[in-house]
């Protein structure tokens, strides 16, 4: 993958994840998902993108995070070795990140497009409660003696993690957390088990960040029991790292301190600073190894968590699929109503003319017409009697609703049920709310207009099919001389056999002959009519099936397809959701492959510095 390729992929992936995050924030119950997505997007822009562009490992970044009032600013001061951060007892006072750079030459600060997302860098000092999408950069005063053990680090003082719903705070916090090579998680003895900060700690570890926990403000005698309880209740439920291993996060105590220790990190408070610096330096014994760990774990997090990141999209699309199911259930009801209210009672009387034409073909042509006329005259009494009895016994045809009336009624019922279902579910999920608003804005009218357009084509097709079926029934006989003459000859032969039989058995002719001959030839003609009626009914049944198929293919199928896809058209959020689901997994795979390939070329130690599996014993002086 060339440079332009990975730039495009990084930009598109972070854009898709950012869009999905905004989509989550419009649904309060998905606020935590929004935080996960912001972290994934920030890892892409702040870590993977700069790494692929050749950003050097130095400086490493330490992010100090935690809940409101935990004592983050105090920990920042101990890391910096000077009182640089504003320690304010007001919960939520720190509202934007501040980066503290060590004294000395300027670092090669990342200049990658999209770095830190929408946040703007400001160099002038602002109070920590400035609630804007900015981050400050300040310099730490040079140490009075010796060298700064964290001379290759940028220390970040971050906003509070108190609620996932605070888009501003969470977004700024996630940008810095994604950038960090080491995260120092600060929790006070009073609120170390708060739900949201604990969830945030789990997310940090899941992303593969090297972590250190600092518990603040307990009494010295309570420290051991607090550490043990924290390990059991909080760290005992940590998720596995991207490589599948179980993390072991060191836990330190910053007990209640007198003012002279809190304001003099390198002097009176040095014992606390030493143990903190030891843990930091253990996890970053090589800047190259530490950065490789950050980048490779970021790529693994995107790869392993990618499916989970898209769960929210799948949840939305599951509701979208439910809408489709509802639409096609309505389509089935529409077709069933058409079959029940129209096709079951429709006789297609136009077929009667083709049936009569078929009966005419069975009569003798030319000179044989005289014979046919004589036989017709003999059948007259039977015909009159049959028609009279049929008029008395056979029920008249029930007036069937017109096809158009049945189709319009079915369409109205279909749309009414869809609108009722959308209204019923509108409070459950945005897709149903969007559909309900669509009906209020004229979706039903649009559906009827489309139906009418399709119906005009349907009318032409159904007329042609009916005419074709009738003609084929007659033409099959007309164009087959063997069949035609066979039918005529068979009917004539049957009539002659009946007449001959009557004369033979009643000879000499008498009144019985005059009665049986008309009855006999009437019986043969009735048999011929039954055969023709059977052929006509077979063709009529075939037309019914064809008409049912035609209604489905020409009317209900196109309308159902249009209704089913309506929420995902016109640039809607669900159209974008489908695109995101298709694009994100392959882009994540591309970036992971590129990171793996580039990491192999770095001048790194044979074994990168791992996240520690045990807390080292503090020494008297920090090891640089």
Coordinates of C-alpha atoms in Angstrom, one line a residue:
X1 CA 0.0 0.0 0.0
X2 CA 1.5 3.3 -1.1
X3 CA 1.6 6.4 1.0
X4 CA -1.4 7.9 -0.7
X5 CA -3.3 4.7 -0.2
X6 CA -2.9 4.6 3.5
X7 CA -3.6 8.3 3.8
X8 CA -6.9 7.7 2.0
X9 CA -7.7 4.6 4.1
X10 CA -6.9 6.3 7.4
X11 CA -9.0 9.3 6.4
X12 CA -12.0 7.3 5.2
X13 CA -11.9 4.9 8.2
X14 CA -11.7 7.7 10.8
X15 CA -14.5 9.5 8.9
X16 CA -16.7 6.5 8.9
X17 CA -16.0 5.7 12.6
X18 CA -16.6 9.4 13.4
X19 CA -19.9 9.4 11.6
X20 CA -21.0 6.2 13.4
X21 CA -20.1 7.9 16.7
X22 CA -22.3 10.9 15.9
X23 CA -25.1 8.5 14.9
X24 CA -24.7 6.8 18.4
X25 CA -24.8 10.1 20.2
X26 CA -28.2 10.8 18.8
X27 CA -29.4 7.8 20.8
X28 CA -28.7 8.3 24.5
X29 CA -28.7 4.6 25.4
X30 CA -25.7 4.2 23.0
X31 CA -23.5 6.9 24.6
X32 CA -20.9 4.3 25.7
X33 CA -20.6 2.9 22.2
X34 CA -19.9 6.5 21.0
X35 CA -16.9 6.6 23.4
X36 CA -15.6 3.4 22.0
X37 CA -16.0 4.6 18.4
X38 CA -14.2 7.9 19.2
X39 CA -11.3 6.0 20.7
X40 CA -11.1 3.8 17.5
X41 CA -11.2 6.8 15.3
X42 CA -8.6 8.6 17.4
X43 CA -6.3 5.6 17.3
X44 CA -6.5 5.6 13.6
X45 CA -5.7 9.3 13.2
X46 CA -3.4 9.9 16.1
X47 CA -1.4 6.7 16.2
X48 CA -1.6 4.6 13.0
X49 CA -1.6 7.5 10.5
X50 CA 1.5 9.3 11.9
X51 CA 3.3 5.9 12.3
X52 CA 2.7 5.0 8.7
X53 CA 3.9 8.5 7.7
X54 CA 7.2 8.0 9.4
X55 CA 6.6 9.9 12.7
X56 CA 9.6 9.2 15.0
X57 CA 9.0 7.4 18.3
X58 CA 10.1 10.3 20.4
X59 CA 8.4 11.9 22.3
X60 CA 6.3 9.3 24.1
X61 CA 3.0 10.5 25.6
X62 CA 1.7 9.9 29.1
X63 CA -2.0 10.6 29.7
X64 CA -3.3 11.2 33.2
X65 CA -7.0 10.3 33.3
X66 CA -9.7 9.6 35.9
X67 CA -13.0 10.7 37.4
X68 CA -13.9 14.1 38.8
X69 CA -12.0 15.1 41.9
X70 CA -9.7 12.1 41.7
X71 CA -6.5 14.2 42.0
X72 CA -5.2 14.0 38.4
X73 CA -3.6 17.5 38.5
X74 CA -1.6 16.4 41.6
X75 CA -0.3 13.3 39.8
X76 CA 0.6 15.5 36.7
X77 CA 2.6 17.7 39.0
X78 CA 4.5 14.7 40.4
X79 CA 5.2 13.4 37.0
X80 CA 6.5 16.9 35.9
X81 CA 8.5 17.4 39.0
X82 CA 7.0 20.9 39.5
X83 CA 3.6 22.4 40.3
X84 CA 2.5 23.1 36.7
X85 CA -1.2 21.9 36.7
X86 CA -4.1 23.6 38.3
X87 CA -5.3 21.6 41.3
X88 CA -8.9 22.6 41.8
X89 CA -11.3 20.9 44.2
X90 CA -14.3 21.7 41.9
X91 CA -15.5 18.6 40.1
X92 CA -15.2 18.8 36.4
X93 CA -13.0 21.8 36.5
X94 CA -10.5 20.5 33.8
X95 CA -12.5 20.7 30.6
X96 CA -9.8 20.5 27.9
X97 CA -6.4 18.7 27.7
X98 CA -3.1 20.4 28.5
X99 CA 0.2 18.9 27.2
X100 CA 3.3 19.6 29.4
X101 CA 6.5 19.4 27.5
X102 CA 9.9 19.1 29.2
X103 CA 12.3 22.0 29.0
X104 CA 14.8 21.8 26.1
X105 CA 14.6 21.6 22.3
X106 CA 11.3 21.3 20.5
X107 CA 9.9 17.9 19.8
X108 CA 8.9 16.6 16.4
X109 CA 5.3 17.2 17.1
X110 CA 2.9 15.1 14.8
X111 CA 1.7 17.2 11.8
X112 CA -0.5 14.4 10.3
X113 CA -3.7 15.5 8.7
X114 CA -6.5 14.8 11.1
X115 CA -4.2 14.6 14.2
X116 CA -6.3 15.3 17.4
X117 CA -9.5 15.5 15.3
X118 CA -11.4 18.7 15.6
X119 CA -9.2 20.0 18.5
X120 CA -7.1 23.1 17.9
X121 CA -3.7 23.6 19.5
X122 CA -3.2 26.8 21.5
X123 CA 0.1 27.9 22.9
X124 CA -1.0 30.7 25.2
X125 CA -2.0 29.8 28.7
X126 CA -5.8 29.4 29.4
X127 CA -7.6 28.3 32.5
X128 CA -8.3 24.6 32.7
X129 CA -12.1 25.2 32.7
X130 CA -12.1 26.6 29.2
X131 CA -14.8 24.5 27.5
X132 CA -13.7 24.5 23.9
X133 CA -12.2 21.9 21.5
X134 CA -8.7 22.9 22.1
X135 CA -5.5 21.6 23.8
X136 CA -2.8 23.7 25.4
X137 CA 0.9 23.1 25.2
X138 CA 3.0 24.3 28.1
X139 CA 6.6 24.0 29.0
X140 CA 7.8 22.4 32.3
X141 CA 10.5 24.4 34.1
X142 CA 14.0 22.9 33.8
X143 CA 14.9 20.9 36.9
X144 CA 17.1 22.7 39.5
X145 CA 19.7 19.9 39.4
X146 CA 20.3 16.8 37.4
X147 CA 18.3 15.6 34.4
X148 CA 14.6 15.0 34.0
X149 CA 13.8 11.3 34.0
X150 CA 10.9 12.1 31.7
X151 CA 12.8 14.3 29.3
X152 CA 11.5 12.2 26.3
X153 CA 7.8 12.4 27.4
X154 CA 4.9 14.7 27.0
X155 CA 2.6 14.7 30.0
X156 CA -1.1 15.2 29.4
X157 CA -3.6 16.5 32.0
X158 CA -7.0 15.4 30.7
X159 CA -10.6 16.3 31.3
X160 CA -12.6 14.3 33.8
X161 CA -14.3 11.0 32.8
X162 CA -17.7 11.3 34.5
X163 CA -20.3 10.5 31.9
X164 CA -20.3 9.0 28.4
X165 CA -23.0 11.5 27.4
X166 CA -20.8 14.5 27.6
X167 CA -19.7 14.6 24.0
X168 CA -17.2 17.5 24.5
X169 CA -15.3 16.1 27.5
X170 CA -15.3 12.5 26.2
X171 CA -14.1 13.4 22.7
X172 CA -11.2 15.5 24.0
X173 CA -10.3 12.8 26.5
X174 CA -10.4 10.0 23.9
X175 CA -8.1 12.0 21.5
X176 CA -5.4 12.1 24.2
X177 CA -6.0 8.6 25.5
X178 CA -5.6 7.2 21.9
X179 CA -2.3 9.1 21.5
X180 CA -0.9 8.0 24.8
X181 CA 1.8 5.4 25.1
X182 CA 1.2 5.1 28.9
X183 CA -2.0 5.9 30.7
X184 CA -1.9 6.8 34.4
X185 CA -5.4 6.1 35.8
X186 CA -6.1 8.1 38.9
X187 CA -8.9 7.2 41.4
X188 CA -9.6 8.6 44.9
X189 CA -10.3 6.3 47.9
X190 CA -13.9 7.7 48.0
X191 CA -14.9 7.1 44.3
X192 CA -12.5 4.4 43.0
X193 CA -15.4 2.2 42.0
X194 CA -17.5 4.7 40.1
X195 CA -19.1 2.9 37.1
X196 CA -18.2 5.2 34.2
X197 CA -14.5 5.7 35.2
X198 CA -14.2 2.0 35.7
X199 CA -15.7 1.3 32.2
X200 CA -13.2 3.8 30.9
X201 CA -10.3 2.0 32.6
X202 CA -11.4 -1.3 31.0
X203 CA -11.6 0.4 27.6
X204 CA -8.0 1.7 28.0
X205 CA -6.7 -1.8 28.8
X206 CA -8.7 -3.4 26.0
X207 CA -7.0 -1.0 23.6
X208 CA -3.6 -2.3 24.7
X209 CA -2.4 0.7 26.5
X210 CA 0.3 0.3 29.1
X211 CA -1.4 1.4 32.3
X212 CA -0.5 2.5 35.9
X213 CA -3.2 3.0 38.6
X214 CA -2.7 5.6 41.2
X215 CA -5.1 5.5 44.2
X216 CA -5.2 8.9 46.0
X217 CA -6.1 10.3 49.4
X218 CA -6.3 7.2 51.6
X219 CA -4.8 7.2 55.1
X220 CA -1.5 5.4 55.2
X221 CA -2.9 2.6 57.4
X222 CA -5.8 2.0 55.0
X223 CA -3.6 1.8 51.8
X224 CA -2.9 -2.0 51.8
X225 CA -6.6 -3.0 52.1
X226 CA -7.6 -0.4 49.5
X227 CA -5.1 -1.7 47.0
X228 CA -6.2 -5.3 47.6
X229 CA -9.9 -4.4 47.2
X230 CA -9.2 -2.4 44.0
X231 CA -7.3 -5.4 42.5
X232 CA -10.2 -7.7 43.3
X233 CA -13.2 -5.6 42.4
X234 CA -11.8 -3.5 39.5
X235 CA -8.7 -5.1 38.0
X236 CA -10.1 -8.6 38.5
X237 CA -12.7 -7.8 35.8
X238 CA -10.3 -6.3 33.3
X239 CA -10.7 -7.4 29.6
X240 CA -7.9 -9.3 27.9
X241 CA -5.3 -7.4 25.8
X242 CA -5.5 -7.5 22.0
X243 CA -2.9 -10.3 22.0
X244 CA -5.1 -12.4 24.2
X245 CA -3.0 -12.1 27.4
X246 CA -4.4 -11.1 30.8
X247 CA -3.1 -7.7 31.9
X248 CA -1.5 -7.1 35.2
X249 CA -1.6 -3.4 36.0
X250 CA 0.6 -1.9 38.8
X251 CA -1.3 -0.1 41.6
X252 CA 0.3 2.8 43.5
X253 CA -0.9 4.8 46.5
X254 CA -0.7 8.5 46.9
X255 CA -1.9 8.8 50.4
X256 CA -3.1 12.0 52.2
X257 CA -0.2 14.4 52.0
X258 CA 0.7 17.5 53.9
X259 CA 1.0 20.7 51.9
X260 CA 4.8 20.7 51.8
X261 CA 4.9 17.2 50.1
X262 CA 2.1 18.0 47.6
X263 CA 3.8 21.2 46.5
X264 CA 7.4 19.9 46.4
X265 CA 7.4 16.7 44.2
X266 CA 11.2 16.5 43.9
X267 CA 11.9 17.3 47.6
X268 CA 9.5 16.5 50.4
X269 CA 7.2 14.5 48.1
X270 CA 10.0 12.6 46.3
X271 CA 9.2 9.2 47.8
X272 CA 5.8 9.3 46.1
X273 CA 7.3 10.6 42.8
X274 CA 10.0 7.9 42.8
X275 CA 7.6 4.9 42.8
X276 CA 5.5 6.6 40.1
X277 CA 8.5 7.3 37.8
X278 CA 9.8 3.7 38.3
X279 CA 6.6 2.3 37.0
X280 CA 6.6 4.7 34.0
X281 CA 10.2 3.9 33.1
X282 CA 9.7 0.2 33.4
X283 CA 7.0 0.3 30.8
X284 CA 9.1 2.5 28.5
X285 CA 12.7 1.3 28.8
X286 CA 13.0 2.0 25.0
X287 CA 11.1 4.8 23.2
X288 CA 11.1 2.7 20.0
X289 CA 9.7 -0.4 21.7
X290 CA 7.1 1.6 23.6
X291 CA 5.9 3.2 20.4
X292 CA 5.8 -0.1 18.5
X293 CA 3.7 -1.5 21.3
X294 CA 1.3 1.4 21.1
X295 CA 0.9 1.2 17.3
X296 CA 0.7 -2.6 17.0
X297 CA -1.8 -2.8 19.9
X298 CA -3.9 0.0 18.3
X299 CA -4.0 -2.0 15.0
X300 CA -4.9 -5.2 16.9
X301 CA -7.6 -3.3 18.8
X302 CA -9.2 -2.1 15.6
X303 CA -8.9 -5.7 14.2
X304 CA -10.3 -7.5 17.2
X305 CA -12.8 -4.9 18.3
X306 CA -13.9 -4.0 14.7
X307 CA -16.9 -6.3 14.9
X308 CA -17.9 -4.9 18.2
X309 CA -17.5 -1.3 17.0
X310 CA -20.0 -2.1 14.2
X311 CA -22.5 -3.7 16.6
X312 CA -24.4 -0.4 16.8
X313 CA -24.7 -0.3 13.0
X314 CA -25.9 -3.9 13.0
X315 CA -28.5 -3.1 15.7
X316 CA -29.8 -0.3 13.5
X317 CA -29.8 -2.5 10.4
X318 CA -31.6 -5.2 12.4
X319 CA -34.5 -2.7 12.9
X320 CA -34.2 -1.9 9.2
X321 CA -34.5 -5.6 8.4
X322 CA -37.5 -5.8 10.7
X323 CA -39.1 -3.0 8.6
X324 CA -38.4 -5.0 5.4
X325 CA -40.0 -8.1 7.0
X326 CA -43.1 -6.0 7.9
X327 CA -43.2 -4.7 4.3
X328 CA -43.1 -8.1 2.7
X329 CA -45.6 -9.5 5.2
X330 CA -47.9 -6.7 4.0
X331 CA -47.2 -7.8 0.4
X332 CA -48.3 -11.3 1.2
X333 CA -51.5 -10.1 2.7
X334 CA -52.1 -7.9 -0.3
X335 CA -51.7 -10.8 -2.7
X336 CA -53.8 -13.1 -0.6
X337 CA -56.6 -10.5 -0.5
X338 CA -56.4 -10.2 -4.3
X339 CA -56.6 -14.0 -4.7
X340 CA -59.5 -14.3 -2.2
X341 CA -61.6 -11.3 -3.2
X342 CA -61.1 -11.3 -7.0
X343 CA -59.5 -14.4 -8.5
X344 CA -61.5 -16.9 -6.6
X345 CA -64.8 -15.5 -8.1
X346 CA -63.6 -14.2 -11.4
X347 CA -64.9 -16.3 -14.3
X348 CA -63.1 -14.5 -17.1
X349 CA -66.2 -14.6 -19.3
X350 CA -64.1 -13.5 -22.3
X351 CA -63.2 -17.2 -22.4
X352 CA -66.8 -18.1 -23.2
X353 CA -66.5 -16.8 -26.7
X354 CA -63.4 -18.9 -27.3
X355 CA -65.2 -21.9 -25.8
X356 CA -68.2 -21.3 -28.2
X357 CA -65.7 -21.0 -31.1
X358 CA -64.2 -24.3 -30.2
X359 CA -67.7 -25.9 -30.2
X360 CA -68.4 -24.4 -33.6
X361 CA -65.2 -26.0 -34.9
X362 CA -66.6 -29.4 -34.1
X363 CA -69.5 -28.9 -36.4
X364 CA -69.2 -30.3 -40.0
X365 CA -68.3 -27.7 -42.7
X366 CA -69.6 -27.4 -46.2
X367 CA -72.1 -29.9 -47.3
X368 CA -71.9 -31.5 -43.9
X369 CA -73.6 -28.3 -42.5
X370 CA -77.0 -29.8 -43.5
X371 CA -76.3 -32.8 -41.3
X372 CA -75.2 -30.5 -38.4
X373 CA -78.3 -28.4 -38.8
X374 CA -80.6 -31.5 -38.7
X375 CA -78.8 -32.7 -35.6
X376 CA -79.1 -29.2 -34.1
X377 CA -82.9 -29.3 -34.7
X378 CA -83.1 -32.7 -33.1
X379 CA -81.4 -31.4 -30.0
X380 CA -83.8 -28.4 -29.6
X381 CA -86.2 -30.0 -27.1
X382 CA -83.3 -31.1 -24.9
X383 CA -81.7 -27.7 -25.2
X384 CA -84.8 -25.8 -24.1
X385 CA -85.4 -28.2 -21.2
X386 CA -81.8 -27.9 -20.1
X387 CA -81.8 -24.2 -20.2
X388 CA -85.1 -24.0 -18.3
X389 CA -83.9 -26.3 -15.5
X390 CA -80.6 -24.5 -15.3
X391 CA -82.4 -21.2 -14.8
X392 CA -84.3 -22.7 -11.9
X393 CA -81.5 -24.7 -10.2
X394 CA -78.3 -22.9 -10.9
X395 CA -77.6 -19.8 -8.7
X396 CA -76.9 -16.7 -10.7
X397 CA -73.3 -15.4 -10.7
X398 CA -72.5 -13.3 -7.7
X399 CA -71.4 -9.8 -8.8
X400 CA -67.7 -9.8 -8.3
X401 CA -65.8 -6.6 -7.3
X402 CA -63.8 -5.1 -10.1
X403 CA -60.1 -6.0 -10.1
X404 CA -59.1 -2.3 -9.7
X405 CA -61.3 -1.9 -6.6
X406 CA -59.8 -5.0 -5.0
X407 CA -56.3 -3.9 -5.8
X408 CA -56.9 -0.4 -4.5
X409 CA -58.5 -1.8 -1.3
X410 CA -55.5 -4.2 -0.8
X411 CA -53.1 -1.3 -1.3
X412 CA -54.9 0.9 1.3
X413 CA -54.9 -1.9 3.8
X414 CA -51.2 -2.6 3.2
X415 CA -50.1 1.0 3.7
X416 CA -52.4 1.5 6.7
X417 CA -50.8 -1.4 8.5
X418 CA -47.3 -0.2 7.7
X419 CA -48.1 3.3 9.0
X420 CA -49.7 1.8 12.2
X421 CA -46.6 -0.4 12.8
X422 CA -44.3 2.6 12.3
X423 CA -46.3 4.7 14.7
X424 CA -46.3 1.9 17.3
X425 CA -42.5 1.4 17.1
X426 CA -41.5 5.1 16.6
X427 CA -40.4 5.4 20.2
X428 CA -38.4 2.2 20.0
X429 CA -35.8 3.1 17.4
X430 CA -35.0 6.0 15.0
X431 CA -35.6 4.0 11.9
X432 CA -39.3 3.6 12.8
X433 CA -39.5 7.3 13.8
X434 CA -38.1 8.2 10.4
X435 CA -40.6 6.0 8.7
X436 CA -43.5 7.5 10.7
X437 CA -42.4 11.0 9.8
X438 CA -42.2 9.8 6.2
X439 CA -45.9 8.7 6.3
X440 CA -46.8 12.1 7.7
X441 CA -44.9 13.8 4.9
X442 CA -46.6 11.9 2.1
X443 CA -45.0 8.5 1.9
X444 CA -48.4 6.8 1.4
X445 CA -49.2 9.2 -1.5
X446 CA -45.9 8.5 -3.1
X447 CA -46.5 4.8 -2.8
X448 CA -50.0 5.2 -4.4
X449 CA -48.5 7.2 -7.3
X450 CA -46.0 4.5 -8.0
X451 CA -48.7 1.9 -7.8
X452 CA -50.8 3.7 -10.4
X453 CA -47.9 4.0 -12.8
X454 CA -47.2 0.2 -12.5
X455 CA -51.0 -0.5 -12.8
X456 CA -51.1 1.0 -16.3
X457 CA -48.5 -1.4 -17.5
X458 CA -50.2 -4.2 -15.6
X459 CA -53.5 -3.6 -17.5
X460 CA -51.8 -3.9 -20.8
X461 CA -50.0 -7.1 -19.8
X462 CA -53.1 -8.8 -18.4
X463 CA -55.2 -8.0 -21.5
X464 CA -52.6 -9.5 -23.7
X465 CA -52.2 -12.6 -21.6
X466 CA -56.0 -13.2 -21.5
X467 CA -56.3 -12.8 -25.3
X468 CA -53.2 -15.0 -25.9
X469 CA -54.5 -17.8 -23.7
X470 CA -57.9 -17.8 -25.5
X471 CA -56.4 -17.7 -28.9
X472 CA -54.0 -20.5 -28.1
X473 CA -56.9 -22.7 -27.0
X474 CA -58.6 -22.3 -30.4
X475 CA -55.5 -22.2 -32.6
X476 CA -54.2 -25.4 -31.1
X477 CA -57.2 -27.1 -32.7
X478 CA -57.4 -25.0 -35.9
X479 CA -53.8 -25.5 -36.8
X480 CA -53.8 -29.2 -36.1
X481 CA -55.9 -30.8 -38.9
X482 CA -55.5 -34.3 -37.5
X483 CA -56.9 -33.2 -34.2
X484 CA -59.6 -31.0 -35.8
X485 CA -60.9 -33.7 -38.2
X486 CA -60.6 -36.3 -35.5
X487 CA -62.8 -34.3 -33.2
X488 CA -65.4 -33.6 -35.9
X489 CA -65.3 -37.3 -37.1
X490 CA -65.5 -38.6 -33.6
X491 CA -68.6 -36.4 -32.8
X492 CA -70.3 -37.4 -36.0
X493 CA -69.5 -41.0 -35.5
X494 CA -71.0 -40.9 -32.0
X495 CA -74.1 -39.3 -33.4
X496 CA -74.5 -41.9 -36.1
X497 CA -73.9 -44.8 -33.7
X498 CA -76.5 -43.5 -31.4
X499 CA -79.1 -43.1 -34.2
X500 CA -78.2 -46.5 -35.7
X501 CA -78.5 -48.1 -32.3
X502 CA -81.9 -46.6 -31.6
X503 CA -83.2 -47.7 -35.0
X504 CA -81.8 -51.1 -34.6
X505 CA -83.3 -51.7 -31.1
X506 CA -86.7 -50.0 -31.8
X507 CA -87.3 -51.3 -35.4
X508 CA -89.9 -50.9 -36.8
X509 CA -89.7 -47.2 -36.0
X510 CA -92.4 -45.9 -33.6
X511 CA -93.0 -43.2 -31.1
X512 CA -90.1 -44.5 -28.9
X513 CA -87.8 -43.9 -31.8
X514 CA -88.9 -40.4 -32.1
X515 CA -88.1 -39.9 -28.4
X516 CA -84.8 -41.7 -28.1
X517 CA -83.0 -40.3 -31.2
X518 CA -83.2 -36.6 -30.0
X519 CA -82.1 -37.7 -26.5
X520 CA -79.2 -39.7 -27.9
X521 CA -77.8 -37.0 -30.2
X522 CA -78.3 -34.5 -27.3
X523 CA -76.3 -36.8 -25.0
X524 CA -73.4 -37.0 -27.5
X525 CA -73.4 -33.2 -27.9
X526 CA -73.5 -32.7 -24.2
X527 CA -70.4 -35.0 -23.9
X528 CA -68.6 -32.9 -26.5
X529 CA -69.6 -29.7 -24.6
X530 CA -68.2 -31.2 -21.3
X531 CA -64.9 -32.0 -23.0
X532 CA -64.7 -28.5 -24.4
X533 CA -65.7 -26.9 -21.1
X534 CA -63.0 -29.0 -19.3
X535 CA -60.4 -27.7 -21.8
X536 CA -61.6 -24.1 -21.2
X537 CA -61.6 -24.5 -17.4
X538 CA -58.0 -25.8 -17.6
X539 CA -57.0 -22.8 -19.6
X540 CA -59.0 -20.5 -17.2
X541 CA -57.2 -21.9 -14.2
X542 CA -53.9 -21.4 -16.0
X543 CA -54.9 -17.8 -16.6
X544 CA -55.7 -17.3 -12.9
X545 CA -52.2 -18.6 -11.9
X546 CA -50.7 -16.3 -14.6
X547 CA -52.7 -13.4 -13.3
X548 CA -51.6 -14.0 -9.7
X549 CA -48.0 -14.2 -10.8
X550 CA -48.4 -11.0 -12.9
X551 CA -49.9 -9.1 -10.0
X552 CA -46.8 -10.1 -7.9
X553 CA -44.2 -9.4 -10.5
X554 CA -45.8 -6.2 -12.0
X555 CA -47.4 -4.6 -8.9
X556 CA -46.6 -5.9 -5.5
X557 CA -42.9 -6.9 -6.0
X558 CA -41.8 -3.5 -7.3
X559 CA -43.8 -1.6 -4.7
X560 CA -42.5 -3.8 -1.8
X561 CA -38.9 -3.4 -3.0
X562 CA -39.3 0.4 -3.1
X563 CA -41.0 0.6 0.3
X564 CA -38.4 -1.8 1.9
X565 CA -35.5 0.3 0.7
X566 CA -37.1 3.7 1.3
X567 CA -35.5 4.4 4.7
X568 CA -32.0 3.8 3.1
X569 CA -32.4 6.1 0.1
X570 CA -32.0 9.8 -0.5
X571 CA -28.8 10.1 1.6
X572 CA -30.5 8.8 4.8
X573 CA -28.5 7.6 7.8
X574 CA -29.4 4.0 7.0
X575 CA -27.9 4.2 3.5
X576 CA -24.7 5.4 5.2
X577 CA -24.9 2.6 7.7
X578 CA -24.9 0.0 4.9
X579 CA -21.9 1.7 3.4
X580 CA -20.0 1.8 6.7
X581 CA -20.6 -1.9 7.3
X582 CA -19.2 -2.7 3.8
X583 CA -16.2 -0.4 4.0
X584 CA -14.8 -0.6 7.6
X585 CA -13.7 -4.2 7.9
X586 CA -11.6 -4.3 4.7
X587 CA -10.0 -0.9 5.6
X588 CA -9.1 -2.2 9.1
X589 CA -7.4 -5.2 7.5
X590 CA -5.5 -3.0 5.1
X591 CA -4.1 -0.8 7.9
X592 CA -3.3 -3.8 10.1
X593 CA -1.3 -5.3 7.3
X594 CA 0.5 -2.1 6.6
X595 CA 1.4 -1.6 10.3
X596 CA 2.7 -5.1 10.6
X597 CA 4.9 -4.6 7.5
X598 CA 6.3 -1.3 8.6
X599 CA 6.8 -2.4 12.2
X600 CA 9.1 -5.2 10.9
X601 CA 11.4 -2.6 9.3
X602 CA 11.8 -0.4 12.5
X603 CA 15.1 -0.6 14.3
X604 CA 13.4 -2.1 17.4
X605 CA 14.7 -4.5 20.0
X606 CA 14.1 -8.1 19.4
X607 CA 11.3 -8.1 22.0
X608 CA 9.3 -4.9 22.4
X609 CA 8.8 -3.8 26.0
X610 CA 5.6 -5.5 27.2
X611 CA 3.0 -4.3 29.5
X612 CA 4.4 -5.4 32.9
X613 CA 2.8 -8.4 34.5
X614 CA 3.8 -7.4 38.0
X615 CA 4.5 -4.3 40.0
X616 CA 8.3 -3.8 40.5
X617 CA 9.5 -2.8 43.9
X618 CA 10.1 0.9 44.1
X619 CA 13.7 2.1 44.5
X620 CA 15.0 5.1 46.3
X621 CA 15.9 7.0 43.1
X622 CA 14.2 6.8 39.7
X623 CA 16.0 5.0 37.0
X624 CA 16.3 7.0 33.8

